[in-house]
Amino acid sequence: MSDFLAAVERRAYKQALYALRDNDAALDAVQDAMLKLADKYADKPVDELPMLFQRILQNVIRDFFRRQKVRSLFSTLFSTFQGGEDSESDPLETLEAATDSNLPESPQAQVEQAQIMAAIEKEIARLPPRQREAFLMRYWEDMDIAETAAAMGCSEGSVKTHCFRAAQTLSTALRAKGIEL
Amino acid sequence: MNERDFANRIKHYLDLGAGRVDSRAATRLYEARLKALSHAAIADARVSLTGGSQSSLDDVLPRGRTLIAVIALALAVGGFSYWNALEHAAELAEVDTALLADELPIDAYLDSGFDEWLKHSSEQ
């Protein structure tokens, strides 16, 4: 369990961040998902943990959106015409580099890499939620189609469709920005 | 480039991004993991306690004692009710026999309740 959580925590945080676009909410979501996994499935075999964890994480993210919907309904009822925070700011753009082990050597290459990375993360965050979930589980978490379908609660055919559309959308959007992978 | 190749290249950049999580987030993730692991340890302990109790004599005995106490109490209550019912039936049978044999004691006729009962039964 410890190794699994250590291996998955950063990717899970990023996944939550792409969906929620809020650092603290993403960290809370990952913590909730970890606690639920530990509470309910501590005795499960290790190979079942990725699917269970992804399912819990996606449910936690959906719960957050539900709560946010209710909260925003109340806030629009009680506080209209108030100047708020800068809603245009994107948390993905504020992430700092914790380690430079993966950075290319020349400064120019470093900048290019960071730009491509930011563009990809931005486009991933823009994908429709189901496409993003399927694509990330399938290709980032290396889950097979059956596991992804089980975690998403949909058919294997739907997973394939979501992945295909996500890849197409990403490819088109990156090409439009002049990024060829 | 097919879907898998494209996805692998995307994955490479996503991995880079995951490696550059800021220190505050990394610390919080580490704390969340420790918290989850302590929960897992508690859950494990709970499972081993409930699972292990079946084989352990020390755990089984108190349950056995409780069960025996409950059974004894139920038997006592049942026995008392049964004995009470038998006593009542015996008293009624005694009165009936005395009535049929015309051997009622004088006390029975002095009892106003008995007198009242006789009146009612003769009216019917």
Short mmCIF file of C-alpha atoms in Angstrom, two decimals:
data_model
loop_
_atom_site.label_atom_id
_atom_site.label_comp_id
_atom_site.label_asym_id
_atom_site.label_seq_id
_atom_site.Cartn_x
_atom_site.Cartn_y
_atom_site.Cartn_z
CA MET A 1 0.00 0.00 0.00
CA SER A 2 2.80 2.41 0.94
CA ASP A 3 4.69 1.84 -2.33
CA PHE A 4 1.54 2.11 -4.37
CA LEU A 5 0.52 5.43 -2.79
CA ALA A 6 4.04 6.82 -3.12
CA ALA A 7 4.11 5.89 -6.80
CA VAL A 8 0.70 7.28 -7.62
CA GLU A 9 0.34 10.37 -5.41
CA ARG A 10 1.84 12.97 -7.76
CA ARG A 11 0.00 11.74 -10.82
CA ALA A 12 -3.20 11.64 -8.80
CA TYR A 13 -2.60 15.21 -7.65
CA LYS A 14 -2.06 16.32 -11.23
CA GLN A 15 -5.17 14.49 -12.40
CA ALA A 16 -7.20 16.19 -9.68
CA LEU A 17 -5.60 19.51 -10.58
CA TYR A 18 -6.50 19.15 -14.28
CA ALA A 19 -10.09 18.48 -13.28
CA LEU A 20 -10.53 20.90 -10.36
CA ARG A 21 -8.11 23.70 -11.35
CA ASP A 22 -7.47 24.47 -7.70
CA ASN A 23 -4.33 23.43 -5.82
CA ASP A 24 -5.86 22.99 -2.37
CA ALA A 25 -8.97 21.25 -3.69
CA ALA A 26 -6.76 18.88 -5.69
CA LEU A 27 -4.64 18.07 -2.63
CA ASP A 28 -7.78 17.54 -0.54
CA ALA A 29 -9.19 15.24 -3.22
CA VAL A 30 -6.05 13.10 -3.28
CA GLN A 31 -5.99 12.92 0.53
CA ASP A 32 -9.67 11.89 0.61
CA ALA A 33 -9.07 9.24 -2.03
CA MET A 34 -6.03 7.87 -0.17
CA LEU A 35 -7.92 7.70 3.13
CA LYS A 36 -10.90 5.98 1.56
CA LEU A 37 -8.67 3.46 -0.16
CA ALA A 38 -6.81 2.76 3.10
CA ASP A 39 -10.00 2.51 5.15
CA LYS A 40 -11.94 0.24 2.84
CA TYR A 41 -9.49 -1.64 0.69
CA ALA A 42 -6.33 -2.07 2.78
CA ASP A 43 -6.66 -5.86 2.54
CA LYS A 44 -7.05 -5.95 -1.27
CA PRO A 45 -4.30 -7.38 -3.51
CA VAL A 46 -1.87 -4.76 -4.85
CA ASP A 47 -2.85 -5.31 -8.50
CA GLU A 48 -6.43 -4.26 -7.73
CA LEU A 49 -5.37 -0.99 -6.08
CA PRO A 50 -4.88 1.16 -9.24
CA MET A 51 -8.42 0.54 -10.47
CA LEU A 52 -9.94 1.03 -7.00
CA PHE A 53 -7.92 4.18 -6.35
CA GLN A 54 -8.85 5.70 -9.71
CA ARG A 55 -12.50 4.96 -9.13
CA ILE A 56 -12.39 6.56 -5.69
CA LEU A 57 -10.45 9.58 -6.98
CA GLN A 58 -12.92 10.22 -9.82
CA ASN A 59 -15.82 9.94 -7.37
CA VAL A 60 -14.14 12.37 -4.97
CA ILE A 61 -13.65 14.84 -7.85
CA ARG A 62 -17.30 14.49 -8.86
CA ASP A 63 -18.38 15.03 -5.25
CA PHE A 64 -16.31 18.21 -5.17
CA PHE A 65 -18.13 19.52 -8.26
CA ARG A 66 -21.50 18.66 -6.73
CA ARG A 67 -20.63 20.53 -3.53
CA GLN A 68 -19.26 23.44 -5.54
CA LYS A 69 -22.51 23.63 -7.52
CA VAL A 70 -24.53 23.93 -4.31
CA ARG A 71 -22.05 26.45 -2.86
CA SER A 72 -22.08 28.60 -5.99
CA LEU A 73 -25.86 28.55 -6.02
CA PHE A 74 -25.90 30.00 -2.50
CA SER A 75 -23.11 32.48 -3.22
CA THR A 76 -24.93 33.83 -6.29
CA LEU A 77 -28.06 34.16 -4.20
CA PHE A 78 -26.37 36.11 -1.41
CA SER A 79 -23.48 37.97 -2.95
CA THR A 80 -23.91 39.44 -6.38
CA PHE A 81 -21.96 42.35 -7.89
CA GLN A 82 -18.93 41.74 -5.66
CA GLY A 83 -15.40 41.93 -7.01
CA GLY A 84 -13.80 38.51 -6.67
CA GLU A 85 -10.46 36.91 -7.25
CA ASP A 86 -8.84 36.80 -10.64
CA SER A 87 -10.69 33.91 -12.23
CA GLU A 88 -8.42 33.96 -15.24
CA SER A 89 -5.40 32.72 -13.30
CA ASP A 90 -4.48 29.15 -14.05
CA PRO A 91 -2.90 27.11 -11.21
CA LEU A 92 -1.10 24.98 -13.80
CA GLU A 93 0.93 28.02 -14.77
CA THR A 94 2.06 28.70 -11.19
CA LEU A 95 3.62 25.32 -10.50
CA GLU A 96 7.26 25.58 -9.55
CA ALA A 97 10.00 23.20 -10.44
CA ALA A 98 10.87 21.10 -7.37
CA THR A 99 13.67 19.27 -9.05
CA ASP A 100 15.65 19.94 -12.17
CA SER A 101 16.71 16.36 -12.81
CA ASN A 102 14.55 16.11 -15.95
CA LEU A 103 15.53 19.44 -17.40
CA PRO A 104 17.44 19.54 -20.67
CA GLU A 105 20.92 21.03 -20.54
CA SER A 106 20.65 24.27 -22.50
CA PRO A 107 18.50 27.09 -21.14
CA GLN A 108 16.71 27.41 -24.47
CA ALA A 109 15.79 23.72 -24.49
CA GLN A 110 14.63 24.02 -20.88
CA VAL A 111 12.31 26.86 -21.80
CA GLU A 112 10.97 24.96 -24.81
CA GLN A 113 10.34 21.86 -22.74
CA ALA A 114 8.57 23.85 -20.04
CA GLN A 115 6.42 25.55 -22.70
CA ILE A 116 5.42 22.25 -24.31
CA MET A 117 4.69 20.76 -20.89
CA ALA A 118 2.52 23.72 -19.89
CA ALA A 119 0.68 23.61 -23.22
CA ILE A 120 0.00 19.90 -22.91
CA GLU A 121 -1.22 20.26 -19.32
CA LYS A 122 -3.46 23.13 -20.33
CA GLU A 123 -4.98 21.15 -23.21
CA ILE A 124 -5.44 18.09 -21.00
CA ALA A 125 -7.28 20.26 -18.49
CA ARG A 126 -9.51 21.54 -21.32
CA LEU A 127 -10.59 18.06 -22.44
CA PRO A 128 -14.13 16.94 -21.60
CA PRO A 129 -13.98 15.20 -18.18
CA ARG A 130 -14.76 11.68 -19.41
CA GLN A 131 -12.23 11.89 -22.24
CA ARG A 132 -9.58 13.18 -19.85
CA GLU A 133 -10.30 10.44 -17.29
CA ALA A 134 -10.12 7.71 -19.92
CA PHE A 135 -6.98 9.06 -21.58
CA LEU A 136 -5.07 9.56 -18.33
CA MET A 137 -6.05 6.22 -16.83
CA ARG A 138 -5.32 4.35 -20.00
CA TYR A 139 -2.05 5.99 -21.02
CA TRP A 140 -0.65 7.70 -17.93
CA GLU A 141 -1.68 5.16 -15.33
CA ASP A 142 -1.05 2.30 -17.79
CA MET A 143 -4.36 0.67 -16.96
CA ASP A 144 -5.77 -1.71 -19.57
CA ILE A 145 -9.12 -1.10 -21.25
CA ALA A 146 -11.03 -3.43 -18.92
CA GLU A 147 -9.59 -1.79 -15.78
CA THR A 148 -10.29 1.68 -17.13
CA ALA A 149 -13.86 0.70 -17.99
CA ALA A 150 -14.35 -0.75 -14.50
CA ALA A 151 -12.93 2.38 -12.85
CA MET A 152 -15.08 4.67 -14.99
CA GLY A 153 -18.19 2.51 -14.74
CA CYS A 154 -18.68 2.35 -18.50
CA SER A 155 -18.21 -0.11 -21.36
CA GLU A 156 -14.85 -0.95 -22.93
CA GLY A 157 -16.13 0.48 -26.20
CA SER A 158 -16.77 3.82 -24.50
CA VAL A 159 -13.23 3.84 -23.12
CA LYS A 160 -11.80 3.31 -26.61
CA THR A 161 -13.99 6.09 -28.02
CA HIS A 162 -13.05 8.51 -25.22
CA CYS A 163 -9.33 7.77 -25.67
CA PHE A 164 -9.48 8.17 -29.43
CA ARG A 165 -11.33 11.48 -29.22
CA ALA A 166 -9.02 12.77 -26.48
CA ALA A 167 -5.94 11.94 -28.56
CA GLN A 168 -7.45 13.61 -31.62
CA THR A 169 -8.43 16.75 -29.71
CA LEU A 170 -5.00 17.01 -28.08
CA SER A 171 -3.19 16.46 -31.34
CA THR A 172 -5.24 19.11 -33.14
CA ALA A 173 -4.90 21.64 -30.31
CA LEU A 174 -1.13 21.18 -30.01
CA ARG A 175 -0.63 21.39 -33.74
CA ALA A 176 -2.60 24.64 -33.75
CA LYS A 177 -0.07 25.98 -31.24
CA GLY A 178 2.79 24.90 -33.46
CA ILE A 179 3.78 21.97 -31.25
CA GLU A 180 4.77 18.78 -33.05
CA LEU A 181 5.47 15.87 -30.73
CA MET B 1 1.78 8.56 -35.60
CA ASN B 2 -0.79 6.23 -34.04
CA GLU B 3 -2.75 6.82 -30.84
CA ARG B 4 -0.38 4.79 -28.65
CA ASP B 5 2.78 6.59 -29.88
CA PHE B 6 1.16 9.96 -29.50
CA ALA B 7 -0.05 9.04 -25.99
CA ASN B 8 3.45 7.89 -25.02
CA ARG B 9 4.89 11.25 -26.01
CA ILE B 10 2.21 13.05 -24.05
CA LYS B 11 2.95 10.74 -21.12
CA HIS B 12 6.59 11.76 -21.20
CA TYR B 13 5.67 15.42 -20.69
CA LEU B 14 3.04 14.57 -18.08
CA ASP B 15 5.69 12.64 -16.13
CA LEU B 16 7.98 15.65 -16.32
CA GLY B 17 5.18 17.82 -14.97
CA ALA B 18 4.45 15.39 -12.14
CA GLY B 19 8.13 15.45 -11.21
CA ARG B 20 8.02 19.23 -10.83
CA VAL B 21 5.32 19.44 -8.22
CA ASP B 22 6.06 22.31 -5.83
CA SER B 23 7.44 21.52 -2.41
CA ARG B 24 4.30 22.58 -0.53
CA ALA B 25 2.16 20.17 -2.55
CA ALA B 26 4.77 17.42 -2.21
CA THR B 27 4.78 17.86 1.58
CA ARG B 28 1.01 17.72 1.74
CA LEU B 29 0.94 14.61 -0.42
CA TYR B 30 3.52 12.98 1.85
CA GLU B 31 1.45 13.85 4.93
CA ALA B 32 -1.71 12.54 3.26
CA ARG B 33 0.08 9.28 2.48
CA LEU B 34 1.24 8.87 6.09
CA LYS B 35 -2.29 9.55 7.31
CA ALA B 36 -3.71 6.99 4.87
CA LEU B 37 -1.14 4.41 5.94
CA SER B 38 -2.00 4.90 9.61
CA HIS B 39 -5.66 4.36 8.67
CA ALA B 40 -4.67 1.21 6.79
CA ALA B 41 -2.81 -0.05 9.87
CA ILE B 42 -5.90 0.54 12.02
CA ALA B 43 -8.09 -1.25 9.46
CA ASP B 44 -5.62 -4.17 9.44
CA ALA B 45 -5.68 -4.37 13.23
CA ARG B 46 -9.49 -4.37 13.17
CA VAL B 47 -9.55 -7.20 10.63
CA SER B 48 -7.00 -9.29 12.54
CA LEU B 49 -8.92 -8.81 15.80
CA THR B 50 -12.24 -9.97 14.39
CA GLY B 51 -10.69 -12.69 12.24
CA GLY B 52 -8.35 -14.02 14.93
CA SER B 53 -10.97 -14.21 17.67
CA GLN B 54 -12.49 -17.39 16.27
CA SER B 55 -9.38 -19.42 16.84
CA SER B 56 -8.32 -17.90 20.15
CA LEU B 57 -9.64 -19.59 23.29
CA ASP B 58 -9.33 -16.37 25.31
CA ASP B 59 -11.60 -14.56 22.89
CA VAL B 60 -14.07 -17.41 22.56
CA LEU B 61 -14.53 -18.03 26.29
CA PRO B 62 -16.13 -14.71 27.28
CA ARG B 63 -18.59 -15.10 24.42
CA GLY B 64 -19.35 -18.66 25.56
CA ARG B 65 -19.96 -17.43 29.08
CA THR B 66 -22.34 -14.77 27.88
CA LEU B 67 -24.17 -17.29 25.75
CA ILE B 68 -24.49 -19.72 28.67
CA ALA B 69 -25.74 -16.93 30.94
CA VAL B 70 -28.38 -15.92 28.39
CA ILE B 71 -29.52 -19.53 27.90
CA ALA B 72 -29.68 -20.07 31.69
CA LEU B 73 -31.74 -16.91 32.15
CA ALA B 74 -34.12 -17.93 29.36
CA LEU B 75 -34.50 -21.41 30.88
CA ALA B 76 -35.16 -19.92 34.34
CA VAL B 77 -37.82 -17.56 33.02
CA GLY B 78 -39.43 -20.33 30.95
CA GLY B 79 -39.32 -22.78 33.89
CA PHE B 80 -40.86 -20.29 36.29
CA SER B 81 -43.75 -19.51 33.88
CA TYR B 82 -44.35 -23.22 33.31
CA TRP B 83 -44.34 -23.97 37.05
CA ASN B 84 -46.72 -21.06 37.67
CA ALA B 85 -49.13 -22.32 35.02
CA LEU B 86 -49.05 -25.84 36.53
CA GLU B 87 -49.78 -24.46 40.02
CA HIS B 88 -52.74 -22.48 38.73
CA ALA B 89 -54.11 -25.51 36.84
CA ALA B 90 -53.74 -27.66 39.96
CA GLU B 91 -55.64 -25.11 42.09
CA LEU B 92 -58.49 -24.99 39.57
CA ALA B 93 -58.60 -28.78 39.36
CA GLU B 94 -58.78 -28.99 43.17
CA VAL B 95 -61.76 -26.59 43.29
CA ASP B 96 -63.49 -28.40 40.45
CA THR B 97 -63.04 -31.75 42.16
CA ALA B 98 -64.35 -30.39 45.44
CA LEU B 99 -67.39 -28.91 43.70
CA LEU B 100 -68.19 -32.19 41.95
CA ALA B 101 -67.71 -34.23 45.09
CA ASP B 102 -69.77 -31.78 47.15
CA GLU B 103 -66.92 -31.53 49.59
CA LEU B 104 -66.44 -27.83 49.63
CA PRO B 105 -64.99 -26.53 52.88
CA ILE B 106 -67.13 -24.10 54.91
CA ASP B 107 -64.67 -21.32 54.16
CA ALA B 108 -65.68 -21.48 50.51
CA TYR B 109 -69.29 -20.56 51.37
CA LEU B 110 -68.14 -17.72 53.61
CA ASP B 111 -66.12 -16.26 50.77
CA SER B 112 -68.25 -13.49 49.19
CA GLY B 113 -66.43 -13.96 45.88
CA PHE B 114 -67.41 -17.61 45.76
CA ASP B 115 -71.01 -16.71 46.57
CA GLU B 116 -71.07 -14.23 43.77
CA TRP B 117 -69.65 -16.83 41.37
CA LEU B 118 -72.29 -19.36 42.39
CA LYS B 119 -75.07 -16.83 41.67
CA HIS B 120 -73.67 -16.07 38.23
CA SER B 121 -73.16 -19.70 37.30
CA SER B 122 -76.71 -20.66 38.45
CA GLU B 123 -78.23 -17.80 36.40
CA GLN B 124 -76.53 -19.13 33.29
#
